[in-house]
Short mmCIF file of the N, C-alpha and C atoms (twelve columns), coordinates in Angstrom:
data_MODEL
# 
_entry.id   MODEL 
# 
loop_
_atom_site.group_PDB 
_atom_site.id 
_atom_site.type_symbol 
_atom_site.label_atom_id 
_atom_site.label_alt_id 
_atom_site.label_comp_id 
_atom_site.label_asym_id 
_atom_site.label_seq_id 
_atom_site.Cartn_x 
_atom_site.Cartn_y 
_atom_site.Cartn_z 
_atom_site.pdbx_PDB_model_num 
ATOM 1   N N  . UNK A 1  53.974 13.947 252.745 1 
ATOM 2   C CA . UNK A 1  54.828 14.062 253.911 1 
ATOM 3   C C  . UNK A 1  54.051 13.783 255.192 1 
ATOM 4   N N  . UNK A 2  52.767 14.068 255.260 1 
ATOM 5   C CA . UNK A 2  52.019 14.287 256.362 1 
ATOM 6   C C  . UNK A 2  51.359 12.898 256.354 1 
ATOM 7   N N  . UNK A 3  51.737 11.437 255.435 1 
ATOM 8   C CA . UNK A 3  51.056 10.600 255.506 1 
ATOM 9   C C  . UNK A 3  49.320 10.260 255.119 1 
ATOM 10  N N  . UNK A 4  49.261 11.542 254.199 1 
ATOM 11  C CA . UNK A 4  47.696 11.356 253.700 1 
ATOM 12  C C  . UNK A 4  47.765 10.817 252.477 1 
ATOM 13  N N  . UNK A 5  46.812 10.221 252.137 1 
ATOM 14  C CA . UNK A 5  46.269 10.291 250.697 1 
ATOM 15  C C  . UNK A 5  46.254 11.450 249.799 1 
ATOM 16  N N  . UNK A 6  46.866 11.170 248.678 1 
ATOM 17  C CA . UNK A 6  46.529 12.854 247.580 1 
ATOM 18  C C  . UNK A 6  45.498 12.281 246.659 1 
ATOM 19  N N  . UNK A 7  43.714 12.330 247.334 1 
ATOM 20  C CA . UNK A 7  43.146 11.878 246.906 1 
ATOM 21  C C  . UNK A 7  42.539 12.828 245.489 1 
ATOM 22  N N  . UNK A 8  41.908 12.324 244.353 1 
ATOM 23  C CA . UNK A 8  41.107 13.078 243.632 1 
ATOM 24  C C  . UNK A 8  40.224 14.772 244.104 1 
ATOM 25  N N  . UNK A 9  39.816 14.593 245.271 1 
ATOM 26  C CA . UNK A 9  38.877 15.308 245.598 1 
ATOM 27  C C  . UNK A 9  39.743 16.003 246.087 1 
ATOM 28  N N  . UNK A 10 40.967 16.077 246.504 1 
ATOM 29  C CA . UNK A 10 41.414 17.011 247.314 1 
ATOM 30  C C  . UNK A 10 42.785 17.540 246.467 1 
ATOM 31  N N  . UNK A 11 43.189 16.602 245.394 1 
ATOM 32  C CA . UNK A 11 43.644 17.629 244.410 1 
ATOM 33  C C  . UNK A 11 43.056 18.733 243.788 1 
ATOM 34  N N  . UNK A 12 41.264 18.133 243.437 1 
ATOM 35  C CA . UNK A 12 40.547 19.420 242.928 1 
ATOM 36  C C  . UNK A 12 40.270 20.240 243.768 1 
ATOM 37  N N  . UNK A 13 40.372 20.638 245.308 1 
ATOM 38  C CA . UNK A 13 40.032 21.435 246.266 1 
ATOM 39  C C  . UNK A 13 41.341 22.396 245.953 1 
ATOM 40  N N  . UNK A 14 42.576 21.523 246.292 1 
ATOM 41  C CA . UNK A 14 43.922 22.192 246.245 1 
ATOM 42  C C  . UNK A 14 43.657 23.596 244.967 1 
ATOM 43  N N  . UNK A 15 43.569 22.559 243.877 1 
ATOM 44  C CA . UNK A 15 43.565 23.239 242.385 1 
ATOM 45  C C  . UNK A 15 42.883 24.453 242.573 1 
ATOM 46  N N  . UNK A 16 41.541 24.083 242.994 1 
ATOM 47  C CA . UNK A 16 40.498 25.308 242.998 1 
ATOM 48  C C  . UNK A 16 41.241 26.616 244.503 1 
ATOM 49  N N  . UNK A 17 41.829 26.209 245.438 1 
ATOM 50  C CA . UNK A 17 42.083 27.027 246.413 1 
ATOM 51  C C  . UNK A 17 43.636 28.145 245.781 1 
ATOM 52  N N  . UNK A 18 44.205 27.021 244.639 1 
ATOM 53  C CA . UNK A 18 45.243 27.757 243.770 1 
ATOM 54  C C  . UNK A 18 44.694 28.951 242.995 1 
ATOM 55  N N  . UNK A 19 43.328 28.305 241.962 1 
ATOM 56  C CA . UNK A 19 42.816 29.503 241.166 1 
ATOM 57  C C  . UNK A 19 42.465 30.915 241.976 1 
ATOM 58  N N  . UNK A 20 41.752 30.309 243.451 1 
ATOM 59  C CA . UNK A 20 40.888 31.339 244.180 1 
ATOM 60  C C  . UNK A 20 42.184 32.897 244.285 1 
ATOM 61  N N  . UNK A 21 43.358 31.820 244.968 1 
ATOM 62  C CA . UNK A 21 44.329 32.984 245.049 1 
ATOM 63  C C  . UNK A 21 44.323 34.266 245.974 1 
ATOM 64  N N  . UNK A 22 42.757 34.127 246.901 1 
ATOM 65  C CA . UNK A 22 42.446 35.516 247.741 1 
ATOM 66  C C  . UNK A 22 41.860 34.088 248.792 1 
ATOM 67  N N  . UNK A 23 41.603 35.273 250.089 1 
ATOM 68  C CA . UNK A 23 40.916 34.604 251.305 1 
ATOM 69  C C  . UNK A 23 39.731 34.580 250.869 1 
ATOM 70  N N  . UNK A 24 39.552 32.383 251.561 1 
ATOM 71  C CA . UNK A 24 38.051 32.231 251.052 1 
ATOM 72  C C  . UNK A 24 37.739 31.598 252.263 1 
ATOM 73  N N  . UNK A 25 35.901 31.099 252.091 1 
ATOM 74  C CA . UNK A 25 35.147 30.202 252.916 1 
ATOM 75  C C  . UNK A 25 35.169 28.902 252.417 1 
ATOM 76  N N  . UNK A 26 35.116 28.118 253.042 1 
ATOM 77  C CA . UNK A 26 34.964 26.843 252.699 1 
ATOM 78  C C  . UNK A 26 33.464 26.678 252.102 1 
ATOM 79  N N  . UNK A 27 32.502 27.624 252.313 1 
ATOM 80  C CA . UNK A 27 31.169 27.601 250.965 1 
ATOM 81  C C  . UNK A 27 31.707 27.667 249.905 1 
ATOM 82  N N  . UNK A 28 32.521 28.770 249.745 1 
ATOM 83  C CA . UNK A 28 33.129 29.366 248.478 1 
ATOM 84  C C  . UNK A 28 33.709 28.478 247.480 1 
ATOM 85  N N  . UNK A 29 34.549 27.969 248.169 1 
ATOM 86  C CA . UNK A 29 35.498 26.783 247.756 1 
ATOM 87  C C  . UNK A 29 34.273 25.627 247.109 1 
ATOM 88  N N  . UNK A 30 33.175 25.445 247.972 1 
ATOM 89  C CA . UNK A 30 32.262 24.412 247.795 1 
ATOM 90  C C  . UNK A 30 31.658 24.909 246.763 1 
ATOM 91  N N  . UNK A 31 31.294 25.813 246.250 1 
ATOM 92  C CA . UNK A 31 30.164 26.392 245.202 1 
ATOM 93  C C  . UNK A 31 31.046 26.054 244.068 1 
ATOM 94  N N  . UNK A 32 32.340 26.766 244.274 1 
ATOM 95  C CA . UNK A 32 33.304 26.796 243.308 1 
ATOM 96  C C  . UNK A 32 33.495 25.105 242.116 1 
ATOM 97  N N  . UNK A 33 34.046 24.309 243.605 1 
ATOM 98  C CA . UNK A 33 33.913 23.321 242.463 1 
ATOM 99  C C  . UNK A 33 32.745 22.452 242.245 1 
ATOM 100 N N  . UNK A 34 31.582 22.559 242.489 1 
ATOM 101 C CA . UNK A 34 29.633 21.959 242.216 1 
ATOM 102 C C  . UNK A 34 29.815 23.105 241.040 1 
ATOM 103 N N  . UNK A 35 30.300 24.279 241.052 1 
ATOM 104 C CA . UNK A 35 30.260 25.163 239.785 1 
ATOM 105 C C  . UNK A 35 30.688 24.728 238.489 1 
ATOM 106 N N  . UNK A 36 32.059 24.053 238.957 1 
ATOM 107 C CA . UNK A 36 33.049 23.047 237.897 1 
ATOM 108 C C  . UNK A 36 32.175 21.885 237.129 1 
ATOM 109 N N  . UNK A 37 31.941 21.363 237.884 1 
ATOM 110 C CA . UNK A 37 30.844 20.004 237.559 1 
ATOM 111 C C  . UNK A 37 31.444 18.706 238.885 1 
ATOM 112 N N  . UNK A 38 32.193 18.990 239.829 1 
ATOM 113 C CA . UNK A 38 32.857 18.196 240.858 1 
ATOM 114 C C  . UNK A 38 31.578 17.878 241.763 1 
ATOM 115 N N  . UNK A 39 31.970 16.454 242.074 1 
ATOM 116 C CA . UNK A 39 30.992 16.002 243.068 1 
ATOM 117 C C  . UNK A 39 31.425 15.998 244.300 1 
ATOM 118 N N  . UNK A 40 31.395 16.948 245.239 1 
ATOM 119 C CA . UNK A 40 31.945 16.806 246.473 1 
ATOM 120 C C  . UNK A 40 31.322 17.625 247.235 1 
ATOM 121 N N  . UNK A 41 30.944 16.456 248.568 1 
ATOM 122 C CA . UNK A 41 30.575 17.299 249.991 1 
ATOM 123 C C  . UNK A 41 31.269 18.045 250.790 1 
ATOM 124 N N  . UNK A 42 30.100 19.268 251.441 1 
ATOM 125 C CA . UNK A 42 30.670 19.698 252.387 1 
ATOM 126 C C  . UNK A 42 31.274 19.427 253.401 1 
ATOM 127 N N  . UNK A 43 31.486 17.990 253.937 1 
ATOM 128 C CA . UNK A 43 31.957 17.287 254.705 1 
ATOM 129 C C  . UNK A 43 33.542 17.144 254.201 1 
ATOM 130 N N  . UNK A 44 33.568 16.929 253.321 1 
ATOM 131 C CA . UNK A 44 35.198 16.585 252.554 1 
ATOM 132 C C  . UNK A 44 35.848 17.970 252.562 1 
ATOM 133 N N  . UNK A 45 35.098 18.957 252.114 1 
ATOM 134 C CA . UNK A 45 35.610 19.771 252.023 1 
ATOM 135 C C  . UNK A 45 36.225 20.523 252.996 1 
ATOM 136 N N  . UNK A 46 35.249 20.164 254.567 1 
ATOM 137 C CA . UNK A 46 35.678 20.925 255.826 1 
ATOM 138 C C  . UNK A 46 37.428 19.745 256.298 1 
ATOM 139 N N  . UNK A 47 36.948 18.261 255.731 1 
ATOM 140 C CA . UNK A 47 37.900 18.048 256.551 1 
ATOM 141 C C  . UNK A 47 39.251 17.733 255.304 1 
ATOM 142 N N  . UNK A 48 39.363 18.197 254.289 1 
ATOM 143 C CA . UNK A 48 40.441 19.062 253.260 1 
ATOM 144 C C  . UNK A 48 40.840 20.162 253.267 1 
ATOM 145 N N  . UNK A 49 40.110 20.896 253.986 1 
ATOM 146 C CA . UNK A 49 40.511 22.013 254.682 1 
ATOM 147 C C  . UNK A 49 41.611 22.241 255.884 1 
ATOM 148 N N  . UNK A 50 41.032 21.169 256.971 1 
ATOM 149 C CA . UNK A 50 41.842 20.868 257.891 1 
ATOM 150 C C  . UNK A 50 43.049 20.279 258.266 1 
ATOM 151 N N  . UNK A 51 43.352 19.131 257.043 1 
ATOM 152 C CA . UNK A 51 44.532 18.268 256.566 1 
ATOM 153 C C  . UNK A 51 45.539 19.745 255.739 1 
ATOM 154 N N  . UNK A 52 44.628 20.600 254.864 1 
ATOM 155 C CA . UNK A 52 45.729 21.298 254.691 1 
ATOM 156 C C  . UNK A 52 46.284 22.125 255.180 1 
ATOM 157 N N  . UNK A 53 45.509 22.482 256.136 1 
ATOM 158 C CA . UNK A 53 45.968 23.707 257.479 1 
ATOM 159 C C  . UNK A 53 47.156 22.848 258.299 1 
ATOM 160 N N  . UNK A 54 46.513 21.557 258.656 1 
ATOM 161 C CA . UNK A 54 47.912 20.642 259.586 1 
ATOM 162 C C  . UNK A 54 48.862 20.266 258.498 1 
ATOM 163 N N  . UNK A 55 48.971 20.487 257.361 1 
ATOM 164 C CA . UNK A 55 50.065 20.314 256.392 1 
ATOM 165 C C  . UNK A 55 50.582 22.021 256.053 1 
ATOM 166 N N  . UNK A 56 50.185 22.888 256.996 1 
ATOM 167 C CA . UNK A 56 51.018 24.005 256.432 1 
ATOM 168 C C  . UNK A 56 50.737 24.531 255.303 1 
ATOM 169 N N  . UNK A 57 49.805 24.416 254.135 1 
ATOM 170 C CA . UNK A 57 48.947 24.427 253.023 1 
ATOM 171 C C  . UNK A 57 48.991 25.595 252.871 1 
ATOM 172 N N  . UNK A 58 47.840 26.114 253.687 1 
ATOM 173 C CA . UNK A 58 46.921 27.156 253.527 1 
ATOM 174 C C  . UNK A 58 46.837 27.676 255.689 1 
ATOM 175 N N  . UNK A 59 46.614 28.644 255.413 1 
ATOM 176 C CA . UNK A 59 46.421 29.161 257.146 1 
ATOM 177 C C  . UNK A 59 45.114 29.604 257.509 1 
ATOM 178 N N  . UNK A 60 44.450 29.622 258.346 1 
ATOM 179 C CA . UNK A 60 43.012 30.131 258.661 1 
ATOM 180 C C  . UNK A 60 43.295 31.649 258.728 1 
ATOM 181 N N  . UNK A 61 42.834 32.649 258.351 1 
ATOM 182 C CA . UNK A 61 43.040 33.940 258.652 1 
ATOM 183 C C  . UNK A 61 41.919 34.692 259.184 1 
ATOM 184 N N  . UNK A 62 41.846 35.605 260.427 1 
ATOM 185 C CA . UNK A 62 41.421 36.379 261.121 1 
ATOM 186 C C  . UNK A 62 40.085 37.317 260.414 1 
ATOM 187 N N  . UNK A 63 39.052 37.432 260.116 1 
ATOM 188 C CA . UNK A 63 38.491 38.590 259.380 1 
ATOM 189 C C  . UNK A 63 37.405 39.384 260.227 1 
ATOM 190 N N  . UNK A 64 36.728 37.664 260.692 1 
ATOM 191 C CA . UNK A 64 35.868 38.480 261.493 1 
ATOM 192 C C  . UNK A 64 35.209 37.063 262.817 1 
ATOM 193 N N  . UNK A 65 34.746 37.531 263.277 1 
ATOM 194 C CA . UNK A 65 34.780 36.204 264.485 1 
ATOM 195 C C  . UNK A 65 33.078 34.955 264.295 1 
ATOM 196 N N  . UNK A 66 32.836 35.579 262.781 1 
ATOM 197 C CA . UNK A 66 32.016 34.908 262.812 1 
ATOM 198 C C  . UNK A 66 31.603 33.546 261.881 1 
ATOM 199 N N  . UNK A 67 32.772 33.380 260.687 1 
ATOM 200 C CA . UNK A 67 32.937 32.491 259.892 1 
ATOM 201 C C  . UNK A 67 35.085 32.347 259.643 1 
ATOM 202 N N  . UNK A 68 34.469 31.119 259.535 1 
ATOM 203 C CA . UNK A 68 36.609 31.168 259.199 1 
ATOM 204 C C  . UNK A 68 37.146 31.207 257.588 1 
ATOM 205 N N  . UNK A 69 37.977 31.876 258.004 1 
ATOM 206 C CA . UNK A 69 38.495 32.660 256.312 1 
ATOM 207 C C  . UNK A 69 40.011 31.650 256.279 1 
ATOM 208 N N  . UNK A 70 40.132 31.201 255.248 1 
ATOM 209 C CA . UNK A 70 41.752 30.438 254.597 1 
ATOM 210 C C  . UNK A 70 41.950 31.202 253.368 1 
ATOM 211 N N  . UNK A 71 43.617 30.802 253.553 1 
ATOM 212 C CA . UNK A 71 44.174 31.412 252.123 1 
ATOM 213 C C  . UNK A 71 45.299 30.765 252.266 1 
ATOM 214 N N  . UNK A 72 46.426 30.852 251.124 1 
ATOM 215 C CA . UNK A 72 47.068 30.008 250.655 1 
ATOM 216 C C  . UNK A 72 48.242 30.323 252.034 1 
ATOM 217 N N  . UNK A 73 49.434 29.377 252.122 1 
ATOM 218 C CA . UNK A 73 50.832 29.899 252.869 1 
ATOM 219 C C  . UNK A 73 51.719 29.976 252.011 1 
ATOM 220 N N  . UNK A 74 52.324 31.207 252.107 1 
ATOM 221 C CA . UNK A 74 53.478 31.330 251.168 1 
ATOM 222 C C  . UNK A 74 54.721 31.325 251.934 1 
ATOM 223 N N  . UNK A 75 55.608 30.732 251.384 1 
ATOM 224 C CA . UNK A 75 56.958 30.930 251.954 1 
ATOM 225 C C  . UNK A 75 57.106 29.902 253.095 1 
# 
C-alpha cells in the first residue's frame, strides 16, 4: 500500500518482529535474525524499522529516553 518493496529481508524482519511478540530494540531484532542464520545489516534493519512505523506496522513505544523500543500495532 505504502509503495515499497516486500523485500526478502524485510519479510524476515516482519516474521521475526511477529515471533518477538513483546517490545524490542532494533539490536534485538538484529541478533535475533544473525541468530537464525539471516544475513542482514544493521543498516536495513534501522531503515525496516522505519518503513514499518510509516506503514502503521509496528509503533515506537516510550520506555526510557535512552534507546527506542517498537512493538507490534494492533487494531
Amino acid at each position: 500500500k505504502e509503495g515499497q518493496k516486500y523485500t526478502p529481508e524485510r519479510a524476515q524482519s516482519l516474521d521475526a518482529i511477529i515471533q518477538l511478540d513483546d517490545v524490542f530494540e532494533a539490536e534485538r531484532l538484529l541478533e535475533l535474525l544473525k541468530g537464525s542464520g539471516f544475513r542482514v545489516s544493521k543498516a536495513t534493519i534501522y531503515r525496516t524499522i522505519k518503513l514499518l512505523q510509516d506503514a502503521g506496522i509496528i509503533q515506537q513505544v516510550l520506555v526510557d529516553a535512552e534507546h527506542a523500543h517498537y512493538q507490534l500495532a494492533y487494531g
